[in-house]
mmCIF file of C-alpha atoms in Angstrom:
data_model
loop_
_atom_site.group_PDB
_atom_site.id
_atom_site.type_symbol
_atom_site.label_atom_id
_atom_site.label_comp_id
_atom_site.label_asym_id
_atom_site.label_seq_id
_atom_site.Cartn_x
_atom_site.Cartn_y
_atom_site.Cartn_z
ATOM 1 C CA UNK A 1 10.110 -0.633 15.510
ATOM 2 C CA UNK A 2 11.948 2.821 18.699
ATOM 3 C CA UNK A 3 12.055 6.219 20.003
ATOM 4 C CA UNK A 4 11.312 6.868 23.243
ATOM 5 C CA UNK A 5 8.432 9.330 23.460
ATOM 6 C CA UNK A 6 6.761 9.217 26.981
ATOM 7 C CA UNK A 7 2.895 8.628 27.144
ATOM 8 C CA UNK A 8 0.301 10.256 28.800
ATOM 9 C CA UNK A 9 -1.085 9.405 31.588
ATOM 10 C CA UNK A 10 -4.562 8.799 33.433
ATOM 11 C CA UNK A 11 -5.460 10.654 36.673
ATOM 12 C CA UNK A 12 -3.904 8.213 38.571
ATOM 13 C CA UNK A 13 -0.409 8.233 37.256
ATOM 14 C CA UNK A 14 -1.327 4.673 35.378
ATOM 15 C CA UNK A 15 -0.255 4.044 31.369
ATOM 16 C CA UNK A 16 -1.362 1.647 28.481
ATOM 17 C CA UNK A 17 0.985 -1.600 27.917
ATOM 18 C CA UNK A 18 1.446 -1.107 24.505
ATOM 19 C CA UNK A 19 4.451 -0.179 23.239
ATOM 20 C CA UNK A 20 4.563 2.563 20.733
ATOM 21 C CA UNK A 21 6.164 3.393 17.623
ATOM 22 C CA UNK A 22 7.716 6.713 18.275
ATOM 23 C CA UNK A 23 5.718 9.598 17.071
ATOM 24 C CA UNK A 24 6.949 13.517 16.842
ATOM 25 C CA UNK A 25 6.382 16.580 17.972
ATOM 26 C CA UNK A 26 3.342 17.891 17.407
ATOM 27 C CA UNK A 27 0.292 18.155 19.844
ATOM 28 C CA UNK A 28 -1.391 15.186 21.643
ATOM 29 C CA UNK A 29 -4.577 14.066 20.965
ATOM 30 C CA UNK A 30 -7.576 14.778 23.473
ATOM 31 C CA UNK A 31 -8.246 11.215 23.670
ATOM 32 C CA UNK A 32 -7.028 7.755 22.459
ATOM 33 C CA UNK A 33 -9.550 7.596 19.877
ATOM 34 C CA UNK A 34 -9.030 10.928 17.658
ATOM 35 C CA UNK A 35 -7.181 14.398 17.722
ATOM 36 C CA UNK A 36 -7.761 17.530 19.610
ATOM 37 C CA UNK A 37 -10.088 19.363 17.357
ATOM 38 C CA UNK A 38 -8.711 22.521 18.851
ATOM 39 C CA UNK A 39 -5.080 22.203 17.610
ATOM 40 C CA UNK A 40 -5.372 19.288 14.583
ATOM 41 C CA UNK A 41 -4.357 21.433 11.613
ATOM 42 C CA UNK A 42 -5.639 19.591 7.832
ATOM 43 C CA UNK A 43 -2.021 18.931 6.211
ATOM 44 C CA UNK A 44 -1.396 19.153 2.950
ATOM 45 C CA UNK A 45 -1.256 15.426 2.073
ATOM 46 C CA UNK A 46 -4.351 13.427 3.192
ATOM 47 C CA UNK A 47 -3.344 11.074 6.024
ATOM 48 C CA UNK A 48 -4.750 7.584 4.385
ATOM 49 C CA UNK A 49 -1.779 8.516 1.893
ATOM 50 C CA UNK A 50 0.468 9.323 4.895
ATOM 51 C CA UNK A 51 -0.437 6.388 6.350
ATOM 52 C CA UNK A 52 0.406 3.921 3.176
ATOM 53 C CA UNK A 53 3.366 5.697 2.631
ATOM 54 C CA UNK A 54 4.390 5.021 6.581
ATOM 55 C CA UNK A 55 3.602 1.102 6.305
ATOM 56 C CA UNK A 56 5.480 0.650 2.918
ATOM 57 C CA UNK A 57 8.738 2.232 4.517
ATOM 58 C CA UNK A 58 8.620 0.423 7.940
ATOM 59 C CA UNK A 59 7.713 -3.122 5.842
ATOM 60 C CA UNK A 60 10.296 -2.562 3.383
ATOM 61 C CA UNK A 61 12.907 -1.863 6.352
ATOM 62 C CA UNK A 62 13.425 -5.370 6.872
ATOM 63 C CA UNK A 63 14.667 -5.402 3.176
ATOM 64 C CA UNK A 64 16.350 -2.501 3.700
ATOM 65 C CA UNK A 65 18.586 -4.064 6.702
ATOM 66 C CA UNK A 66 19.045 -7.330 4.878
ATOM 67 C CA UNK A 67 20.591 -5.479 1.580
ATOM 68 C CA UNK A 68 22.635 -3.372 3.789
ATOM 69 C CA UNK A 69 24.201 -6.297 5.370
ATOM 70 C CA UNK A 70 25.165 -7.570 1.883
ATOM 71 C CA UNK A 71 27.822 -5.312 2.330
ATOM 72 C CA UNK A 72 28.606 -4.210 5.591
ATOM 73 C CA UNK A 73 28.597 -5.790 9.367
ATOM 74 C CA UNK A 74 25.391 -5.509 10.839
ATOM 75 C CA UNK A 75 27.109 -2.987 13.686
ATOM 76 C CA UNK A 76 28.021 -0.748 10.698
ATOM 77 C CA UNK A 77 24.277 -1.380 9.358
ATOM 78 C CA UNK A 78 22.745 0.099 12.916
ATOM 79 C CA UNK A 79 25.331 2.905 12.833
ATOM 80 C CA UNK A 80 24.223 4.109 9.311
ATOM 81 C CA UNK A 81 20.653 3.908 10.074
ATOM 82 C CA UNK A 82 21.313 5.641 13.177
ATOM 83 C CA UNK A 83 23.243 7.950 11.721
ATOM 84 C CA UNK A 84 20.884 9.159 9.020
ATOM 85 C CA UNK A 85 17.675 9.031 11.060
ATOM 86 C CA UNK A 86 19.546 11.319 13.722
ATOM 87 C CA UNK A 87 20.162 13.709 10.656
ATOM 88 C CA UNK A 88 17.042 14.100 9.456
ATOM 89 C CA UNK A 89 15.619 14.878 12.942
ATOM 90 C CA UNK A 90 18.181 17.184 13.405
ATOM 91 C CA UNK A 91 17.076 19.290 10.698
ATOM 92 C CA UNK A 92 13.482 19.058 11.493
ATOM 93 C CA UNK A 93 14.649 20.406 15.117
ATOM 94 C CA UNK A 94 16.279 23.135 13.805
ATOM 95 C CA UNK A 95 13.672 23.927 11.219
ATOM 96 C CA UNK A 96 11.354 24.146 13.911
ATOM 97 C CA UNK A 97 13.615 25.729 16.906
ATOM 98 C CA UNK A 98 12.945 23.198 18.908
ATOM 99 C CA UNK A 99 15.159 23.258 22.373
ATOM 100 C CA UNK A 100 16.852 20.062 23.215
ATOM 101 C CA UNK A 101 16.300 18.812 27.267
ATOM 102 C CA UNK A 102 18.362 20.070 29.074
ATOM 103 C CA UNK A 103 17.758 18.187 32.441
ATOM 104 C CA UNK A 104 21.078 15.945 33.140
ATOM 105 C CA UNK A 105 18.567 13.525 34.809
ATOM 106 C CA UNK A 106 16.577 13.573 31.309
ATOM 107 C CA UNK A 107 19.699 12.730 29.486
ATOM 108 C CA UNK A 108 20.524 9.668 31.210
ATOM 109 C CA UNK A 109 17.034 8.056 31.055
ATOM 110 C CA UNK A 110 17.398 9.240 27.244
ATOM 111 C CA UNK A 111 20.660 7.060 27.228
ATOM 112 C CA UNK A 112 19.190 4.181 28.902
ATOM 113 C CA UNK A 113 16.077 4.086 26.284
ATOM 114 C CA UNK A 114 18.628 4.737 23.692
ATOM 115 C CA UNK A 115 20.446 1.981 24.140
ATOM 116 C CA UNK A 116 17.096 -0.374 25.400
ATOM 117 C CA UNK A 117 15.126 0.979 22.552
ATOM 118 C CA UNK A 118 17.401 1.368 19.502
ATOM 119 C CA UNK A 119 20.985 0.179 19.619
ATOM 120 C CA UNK A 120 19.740 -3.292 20.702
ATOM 121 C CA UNK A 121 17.406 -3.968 18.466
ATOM 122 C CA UNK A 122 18.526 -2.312 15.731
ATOM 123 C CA UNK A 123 21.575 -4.379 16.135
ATOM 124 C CA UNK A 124 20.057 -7.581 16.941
ATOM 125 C CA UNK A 125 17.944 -7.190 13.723
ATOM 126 C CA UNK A 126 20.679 -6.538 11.730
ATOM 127 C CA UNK A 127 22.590 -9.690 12.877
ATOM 128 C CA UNK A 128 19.334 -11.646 13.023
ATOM 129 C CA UNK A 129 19.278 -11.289 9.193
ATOM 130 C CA UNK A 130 22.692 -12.794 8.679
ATOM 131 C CA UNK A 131 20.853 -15.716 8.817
ATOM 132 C CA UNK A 132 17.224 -16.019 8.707
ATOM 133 C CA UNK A 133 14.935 -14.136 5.660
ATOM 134 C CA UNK A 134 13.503 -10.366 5.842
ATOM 135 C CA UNK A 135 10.578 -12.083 5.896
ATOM 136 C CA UNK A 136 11.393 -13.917 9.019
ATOM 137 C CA UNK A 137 12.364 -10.889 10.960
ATOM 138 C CA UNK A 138 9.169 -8.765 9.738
ATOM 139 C CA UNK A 139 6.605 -11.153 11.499
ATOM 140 C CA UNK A 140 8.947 -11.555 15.015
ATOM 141 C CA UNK A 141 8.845 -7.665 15.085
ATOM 142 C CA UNK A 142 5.233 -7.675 15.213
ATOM 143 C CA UNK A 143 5.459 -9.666 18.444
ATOM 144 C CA UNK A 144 6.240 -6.990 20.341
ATOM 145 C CA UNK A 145 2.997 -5.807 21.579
ATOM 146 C CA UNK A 146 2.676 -9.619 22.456
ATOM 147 C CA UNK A 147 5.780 -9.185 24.842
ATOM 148 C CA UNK A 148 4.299 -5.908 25.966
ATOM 149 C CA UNK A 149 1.149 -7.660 27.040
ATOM 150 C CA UNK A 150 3.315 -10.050 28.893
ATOM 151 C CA UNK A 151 5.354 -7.718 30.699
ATOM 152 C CA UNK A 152 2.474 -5.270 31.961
ATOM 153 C CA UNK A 153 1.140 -8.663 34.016
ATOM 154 C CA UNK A 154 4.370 -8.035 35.873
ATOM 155 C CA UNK A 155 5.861 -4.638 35.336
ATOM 156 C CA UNK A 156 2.616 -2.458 35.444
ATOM 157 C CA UNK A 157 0.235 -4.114 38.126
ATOM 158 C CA UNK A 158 -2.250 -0.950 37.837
ATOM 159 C CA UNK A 159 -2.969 -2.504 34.275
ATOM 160 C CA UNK A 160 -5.381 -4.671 34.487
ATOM 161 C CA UNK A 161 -5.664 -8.289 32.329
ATOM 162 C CA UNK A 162 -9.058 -9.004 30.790
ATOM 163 C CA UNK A 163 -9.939 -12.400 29.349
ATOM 164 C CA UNK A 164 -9.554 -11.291 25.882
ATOM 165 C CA UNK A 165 -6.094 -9.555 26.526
ATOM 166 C CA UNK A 166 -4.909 -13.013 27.766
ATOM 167 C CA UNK A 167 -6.446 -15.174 25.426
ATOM 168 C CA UNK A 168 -4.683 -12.582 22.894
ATOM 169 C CA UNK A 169 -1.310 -13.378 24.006
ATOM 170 C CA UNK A 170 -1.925 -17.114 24.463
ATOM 171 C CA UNK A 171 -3.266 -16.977 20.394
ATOM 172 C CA UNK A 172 -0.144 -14.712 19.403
ATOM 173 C CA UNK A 173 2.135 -17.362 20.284
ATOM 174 C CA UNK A 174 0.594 -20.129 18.968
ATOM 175 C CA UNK A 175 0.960 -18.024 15.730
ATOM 176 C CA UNK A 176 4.574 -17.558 16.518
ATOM 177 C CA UNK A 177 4.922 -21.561 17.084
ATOM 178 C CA UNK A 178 3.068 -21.846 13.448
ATOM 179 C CA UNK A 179 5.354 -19.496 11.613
ATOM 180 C CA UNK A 180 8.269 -21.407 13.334
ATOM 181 C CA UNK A 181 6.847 -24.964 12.117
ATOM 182 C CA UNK A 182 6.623 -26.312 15.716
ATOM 183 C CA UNK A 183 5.027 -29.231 14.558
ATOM 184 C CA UNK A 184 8.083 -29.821 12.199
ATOM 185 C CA UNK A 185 10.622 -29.581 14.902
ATOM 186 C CA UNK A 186 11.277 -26.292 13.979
ATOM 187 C CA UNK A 187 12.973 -28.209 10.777
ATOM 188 C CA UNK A 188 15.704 -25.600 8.717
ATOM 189 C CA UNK A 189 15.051 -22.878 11.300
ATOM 190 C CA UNK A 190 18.085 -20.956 12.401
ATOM 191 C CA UNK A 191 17.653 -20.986 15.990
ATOM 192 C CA UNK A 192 20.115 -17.884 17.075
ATOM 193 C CA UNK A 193 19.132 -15.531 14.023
ATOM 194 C CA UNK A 194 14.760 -16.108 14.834
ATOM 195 C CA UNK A 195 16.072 -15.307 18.773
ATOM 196 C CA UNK A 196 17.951 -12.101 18.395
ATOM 197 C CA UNK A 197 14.960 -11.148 16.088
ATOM 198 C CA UNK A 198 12.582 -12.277 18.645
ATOM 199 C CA UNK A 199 15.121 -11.001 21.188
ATOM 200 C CA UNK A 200 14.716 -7.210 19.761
ATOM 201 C CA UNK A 201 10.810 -7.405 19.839
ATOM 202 C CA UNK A 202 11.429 -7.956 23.552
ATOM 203 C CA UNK A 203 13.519 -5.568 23.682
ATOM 204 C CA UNK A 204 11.543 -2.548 22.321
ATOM 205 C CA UNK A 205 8.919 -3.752 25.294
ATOM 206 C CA UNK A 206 11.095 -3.489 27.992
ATOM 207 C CA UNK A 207 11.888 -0.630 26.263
ATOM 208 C CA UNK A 208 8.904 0.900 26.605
ATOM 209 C CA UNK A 209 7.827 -0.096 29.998
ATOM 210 C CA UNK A 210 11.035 1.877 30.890
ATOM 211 C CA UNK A 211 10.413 4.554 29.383
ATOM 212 C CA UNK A 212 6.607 5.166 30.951
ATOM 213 C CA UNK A 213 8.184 4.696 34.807
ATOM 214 C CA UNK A 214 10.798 7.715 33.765
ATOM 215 C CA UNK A 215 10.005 9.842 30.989
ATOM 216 C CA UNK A 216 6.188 10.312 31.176
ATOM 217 C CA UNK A 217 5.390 13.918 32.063
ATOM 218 C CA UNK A 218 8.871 15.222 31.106
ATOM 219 C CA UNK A 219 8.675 19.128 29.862
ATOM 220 C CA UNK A 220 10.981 18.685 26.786
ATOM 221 C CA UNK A 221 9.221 18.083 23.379
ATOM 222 C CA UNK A 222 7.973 15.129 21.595
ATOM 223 C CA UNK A 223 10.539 15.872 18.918
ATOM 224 C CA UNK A 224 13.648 17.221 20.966
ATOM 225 C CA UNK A 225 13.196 14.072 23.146
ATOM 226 C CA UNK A 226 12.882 11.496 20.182
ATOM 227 C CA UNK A 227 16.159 13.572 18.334
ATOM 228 C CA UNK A 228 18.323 13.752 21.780
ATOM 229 C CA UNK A 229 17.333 9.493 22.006
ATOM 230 C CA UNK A 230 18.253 8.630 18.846
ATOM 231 C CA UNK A 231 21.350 11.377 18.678
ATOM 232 C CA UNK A 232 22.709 9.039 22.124
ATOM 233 C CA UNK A 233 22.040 5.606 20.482
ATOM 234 C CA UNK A 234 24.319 7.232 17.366
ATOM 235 C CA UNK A 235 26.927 7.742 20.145
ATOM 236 C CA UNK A 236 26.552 4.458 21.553
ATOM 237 C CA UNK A 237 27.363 2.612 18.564
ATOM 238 C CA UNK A 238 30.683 5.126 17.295
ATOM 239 C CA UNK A 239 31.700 3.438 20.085
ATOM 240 C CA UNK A 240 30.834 0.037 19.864
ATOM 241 C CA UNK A 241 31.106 -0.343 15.735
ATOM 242 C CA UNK A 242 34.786 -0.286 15.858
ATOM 243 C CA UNK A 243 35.577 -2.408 18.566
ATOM 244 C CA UNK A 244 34.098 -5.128 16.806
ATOM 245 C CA UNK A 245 33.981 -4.534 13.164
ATOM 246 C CA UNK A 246 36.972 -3.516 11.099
ATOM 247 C CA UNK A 247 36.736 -0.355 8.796
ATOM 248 C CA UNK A 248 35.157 -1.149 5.403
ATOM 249 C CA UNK A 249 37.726 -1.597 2.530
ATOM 250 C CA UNK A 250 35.216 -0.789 -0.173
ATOM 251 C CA UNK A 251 32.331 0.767 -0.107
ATOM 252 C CA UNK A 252 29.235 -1.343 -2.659
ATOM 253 C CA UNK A 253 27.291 1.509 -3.597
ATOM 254 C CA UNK A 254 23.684 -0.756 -3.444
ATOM 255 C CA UNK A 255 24.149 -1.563 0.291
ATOM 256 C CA UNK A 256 25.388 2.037 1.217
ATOM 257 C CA UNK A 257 22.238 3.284 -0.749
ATOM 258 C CA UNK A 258 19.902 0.804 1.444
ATOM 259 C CA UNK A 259 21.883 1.584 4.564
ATOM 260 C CA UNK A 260 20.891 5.628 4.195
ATOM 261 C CA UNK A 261 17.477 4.550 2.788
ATOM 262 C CA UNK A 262 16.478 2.871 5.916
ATOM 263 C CA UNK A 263 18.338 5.778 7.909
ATOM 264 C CA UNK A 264 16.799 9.004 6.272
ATOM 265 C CA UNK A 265 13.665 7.284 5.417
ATOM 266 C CA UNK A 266 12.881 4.341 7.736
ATOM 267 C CA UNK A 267 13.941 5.531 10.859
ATOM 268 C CA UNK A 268 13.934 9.760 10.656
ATOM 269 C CA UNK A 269 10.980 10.667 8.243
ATOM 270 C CA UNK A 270 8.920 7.521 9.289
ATOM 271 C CA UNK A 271 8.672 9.782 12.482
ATOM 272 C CA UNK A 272 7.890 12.262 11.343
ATOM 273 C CA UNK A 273 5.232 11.007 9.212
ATOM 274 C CA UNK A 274 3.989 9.203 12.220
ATOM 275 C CA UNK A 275 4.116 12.264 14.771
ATOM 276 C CA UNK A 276 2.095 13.583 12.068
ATOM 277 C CA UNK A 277 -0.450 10.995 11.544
ATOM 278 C CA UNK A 278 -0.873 10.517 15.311
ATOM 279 C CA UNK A 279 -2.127 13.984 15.838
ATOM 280 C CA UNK A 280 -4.419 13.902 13.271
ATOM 281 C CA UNK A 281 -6.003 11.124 14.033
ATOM 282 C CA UNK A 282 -5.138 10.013 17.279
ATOM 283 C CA UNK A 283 -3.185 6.688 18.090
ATOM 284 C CA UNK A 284 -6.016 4.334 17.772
ATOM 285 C CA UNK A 285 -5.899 4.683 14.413
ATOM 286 C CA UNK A 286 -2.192 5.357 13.887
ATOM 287 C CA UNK A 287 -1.675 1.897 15.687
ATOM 288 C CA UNK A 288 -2.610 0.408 12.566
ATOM 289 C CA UNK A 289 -0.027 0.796 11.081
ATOM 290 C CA UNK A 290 1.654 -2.159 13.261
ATOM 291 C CA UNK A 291 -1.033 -4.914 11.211
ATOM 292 C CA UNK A 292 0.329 -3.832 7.654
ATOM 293 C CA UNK A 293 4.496 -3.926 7.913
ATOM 294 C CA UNK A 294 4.358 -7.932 8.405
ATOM 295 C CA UNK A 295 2.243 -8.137 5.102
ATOM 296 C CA UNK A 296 4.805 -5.662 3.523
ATOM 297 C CA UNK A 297 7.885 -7.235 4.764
ATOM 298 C CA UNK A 298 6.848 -10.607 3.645
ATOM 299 C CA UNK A 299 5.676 -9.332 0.412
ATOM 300 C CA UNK A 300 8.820 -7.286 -0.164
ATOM 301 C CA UNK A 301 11.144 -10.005 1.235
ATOM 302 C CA UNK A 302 9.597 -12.473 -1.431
ATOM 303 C CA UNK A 303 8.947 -10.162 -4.437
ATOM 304 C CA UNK A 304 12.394 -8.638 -4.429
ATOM 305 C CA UNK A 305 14.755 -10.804 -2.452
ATOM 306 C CA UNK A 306 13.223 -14.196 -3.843
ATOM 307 C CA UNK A 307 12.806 -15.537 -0.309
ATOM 308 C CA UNK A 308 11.180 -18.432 0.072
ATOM 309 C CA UNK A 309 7.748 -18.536 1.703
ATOM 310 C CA UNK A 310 5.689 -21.719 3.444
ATOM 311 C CA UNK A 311 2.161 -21.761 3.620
ATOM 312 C CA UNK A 312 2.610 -21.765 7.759
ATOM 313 C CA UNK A 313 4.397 -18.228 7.563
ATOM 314 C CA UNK A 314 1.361 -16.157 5.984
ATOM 315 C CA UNK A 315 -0.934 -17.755 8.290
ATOM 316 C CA UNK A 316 0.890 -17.749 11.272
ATOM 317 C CA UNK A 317 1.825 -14.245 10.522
ATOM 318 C CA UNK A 318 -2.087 -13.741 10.430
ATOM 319 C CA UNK A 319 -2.550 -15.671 13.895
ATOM 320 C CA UNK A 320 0.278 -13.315 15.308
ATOM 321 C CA UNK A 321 -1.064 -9.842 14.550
ATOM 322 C CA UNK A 322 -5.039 -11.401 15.680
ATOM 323 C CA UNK A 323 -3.384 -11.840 18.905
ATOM 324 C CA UNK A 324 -1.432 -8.580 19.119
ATOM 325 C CA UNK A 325 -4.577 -6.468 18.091
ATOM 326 C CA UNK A 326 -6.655 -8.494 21.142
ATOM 327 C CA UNK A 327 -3.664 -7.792 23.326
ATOM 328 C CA UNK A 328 -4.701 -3.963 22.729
ATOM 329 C CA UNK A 329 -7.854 -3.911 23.136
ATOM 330 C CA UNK A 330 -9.254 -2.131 26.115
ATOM 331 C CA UNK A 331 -12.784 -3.136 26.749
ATOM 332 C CA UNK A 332 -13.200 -4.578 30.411
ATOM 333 C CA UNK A 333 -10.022 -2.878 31.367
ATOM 334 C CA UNK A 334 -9.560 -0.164 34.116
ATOM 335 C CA UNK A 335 -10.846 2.938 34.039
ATOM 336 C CA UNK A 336 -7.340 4.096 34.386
ATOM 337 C CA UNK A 337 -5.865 2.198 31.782
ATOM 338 C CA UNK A 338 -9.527 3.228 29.204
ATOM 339 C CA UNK A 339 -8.563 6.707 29.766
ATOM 340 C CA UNK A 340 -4.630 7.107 29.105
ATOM 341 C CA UNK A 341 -3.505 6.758 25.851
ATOM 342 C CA UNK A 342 -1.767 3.437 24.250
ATOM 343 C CA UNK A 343 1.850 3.850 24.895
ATOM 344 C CA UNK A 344 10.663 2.659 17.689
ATOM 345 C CA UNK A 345 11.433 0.689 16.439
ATOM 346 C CA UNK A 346 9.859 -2.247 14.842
ATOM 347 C CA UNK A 347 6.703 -2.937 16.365
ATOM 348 C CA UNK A 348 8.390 -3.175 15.022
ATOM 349 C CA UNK A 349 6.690 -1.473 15.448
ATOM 350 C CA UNK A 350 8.064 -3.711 16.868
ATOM 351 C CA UNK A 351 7.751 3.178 19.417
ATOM 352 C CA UNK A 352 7.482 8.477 19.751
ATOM 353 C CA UNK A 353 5.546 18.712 25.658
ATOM 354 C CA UNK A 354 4.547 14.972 27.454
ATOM 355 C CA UNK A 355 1.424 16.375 28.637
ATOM 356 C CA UNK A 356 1.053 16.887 25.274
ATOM 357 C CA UNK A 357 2.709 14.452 23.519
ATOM 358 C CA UNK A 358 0.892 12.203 20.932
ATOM 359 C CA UNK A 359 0.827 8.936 21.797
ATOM 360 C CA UNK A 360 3.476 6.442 19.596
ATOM 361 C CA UNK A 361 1.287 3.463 19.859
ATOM 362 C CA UNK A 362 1.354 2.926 15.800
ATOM 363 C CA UNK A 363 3.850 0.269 15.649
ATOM 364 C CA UNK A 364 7.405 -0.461 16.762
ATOM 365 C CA UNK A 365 10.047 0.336 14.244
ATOM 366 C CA UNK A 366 11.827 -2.219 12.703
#
């Protein structure tokens, strides 16, 4: 799912292990459970509808990417979305004078979580569908809060494990063994496509673990941080897209459309919509969001694209996101970790002033 919007943080400097699916600018929530009352302003649109509108574009982004790749190299897929997202934030910036960072310090851990956080998985998703189904690729972005789990035993030692944490990540695997027909000997799987999709998962939580150790408490804004990250992953891959791809002859008009679909949409309003969301109603909630864009994606993948589906995908898929939503919870956990908020993709989900920036725990962007 990822932008890099820093967390907040406890008293004692400590952060949640899940990886969030970058949020936007617009004030942080007094808690993990619900907004601040004192700044939450009733939009327009009622958030349930928000939030539908946020899990059908995310779960149809895996449709989106394999359409796009119909017609153009995955590199030039990533590019586009890039691209487009970075446009649409661009104006939203502008629209609300927002000041880019201007720190040369920020700017290279921007570049870092640029490149950790969206060129790589954007890219690896794109080339992961070359060869497995949408479908596929929806349900190994949802293991990202799985790898998030498994990297705060390591990464973020003030984070405390709790039985049902572990016992989370040990059942989100096994649900990632049943999707993959274990049992079968993974029979008809296409071994490098599932690991560069699994491969991006990981990457949006290293990602994220990153980006708590560097960006947490940065002045800039939640939005001005998440445009300036995805404005240096755009950079990164003008470079990279034409060292390895050659410029397209034609241009299919159906692929070009789902190429700026899953730009403008997917990857730039989605943010907004989920900046939006977050405030409102804090990331507990928001997080949600993560459980429905497997369901989409596999529904999309198999309504539209005629993929086939096994009766050990759906429940596997189920297995998966049991496990990821025990790998969140925060009962028995530190007092520390209870009182920061969970920390784009995605994910997915699969995340994003710090002090007050909403947390982007929703989901990782595909």
């Amino acid at each position: 799912m990822t932008t890099a919007t820093p967390p907040r943080t406890g008293r004692s400097g400590s952060s949640s292990t899940t990886p969030p699916e970058v949020p936007a600018g617009a004030p942080a929530p007094a808690s993990a459970d619900g907004p601040d009352p004192a700044t939450s302003r009733r939009p327009a649109i009622d958030w349930r509808i928000r939030f539908g509108v946020l899990s059908l574009i995310w779960g149809f982004s895996f449709l989106l990417i394999k359409v796009g790749t119909h017609g153009y190299a995955p590199f030039q897929v990533t590019f586009g979305r890039l691209f487009f997202g970075t446009a649409v934030l661009a104006v939203a910036i502008a629209v609300r004078r927002e000041r880019l960072p201007r720190s040369i310090r920020t700017w290279g851990h921007l570049t870092v979580a640029a490149f950790i956080l969206n060129a790589v998985p954007f890219s690896l998703f794109s080339y992961a569908e070359l060869t497995i189904p949408s479908t596929l690729a929806g349900i190994c972005n949802a293991t990202s809060p799985l790898w998030g789990m498994l990297l705060s035993l390591v990464a973020l030692s003030e984070d405390r494990p709790t039985r049902r944490r572990v016992g989370g990540l040990g059942l989100g695997f096994i649900g990632v063994l049943t999707v993959l027909g274990a049992w079968q000997g993974f029979s008809g799987l296409d071994f490098s496509g599932t690991a560069m999709a699994l491969l991006a998962s990981l990457s949006y939580a290293v990602g994220w673990v990153y980006v708590r150790r560097t960006l947490a408490g940065n002045g800039s804004s939640h939005l001005s941080l998440t445009g300036a990250q995805l404005f240096m992953a755009t950079v990164q891959l003008a470079v990279v897209t034409p060292l390895f791809t050659d410029m397209p002859t034609s241009f299919p008009v159906v692929p070009l459309l789902a190429v700026i679909t899953l730009g403008s949409l997917g990857t730039g309003l989605a943010l907004l919509i989920q900046y939006g969301l977050v405030a409102e109603v804090g990331p507990t909630t928001g997080q949600m969001v993560t459980y429905f864009v497997p369901v989409i994606a596999t529904a999309a993948g198999v309504a539209v694209l005629s993929e086939p589906l096994h009766w050990n995908t759906p429940v596997g898929a189920v297995i998966v996101l049991v496990g990821a939503a025990l790998t969140q919870s925060r009962s028995g956990g530190s007092a520390a970790a209870r009182k920061s908020s969970p920390a784009a993709e995605p994910t997915p989900t699969p995340t994003p002033a710090p002090a007050a920036t909403p947390s982007a725990a929703a989901a990782d962007q595909p």
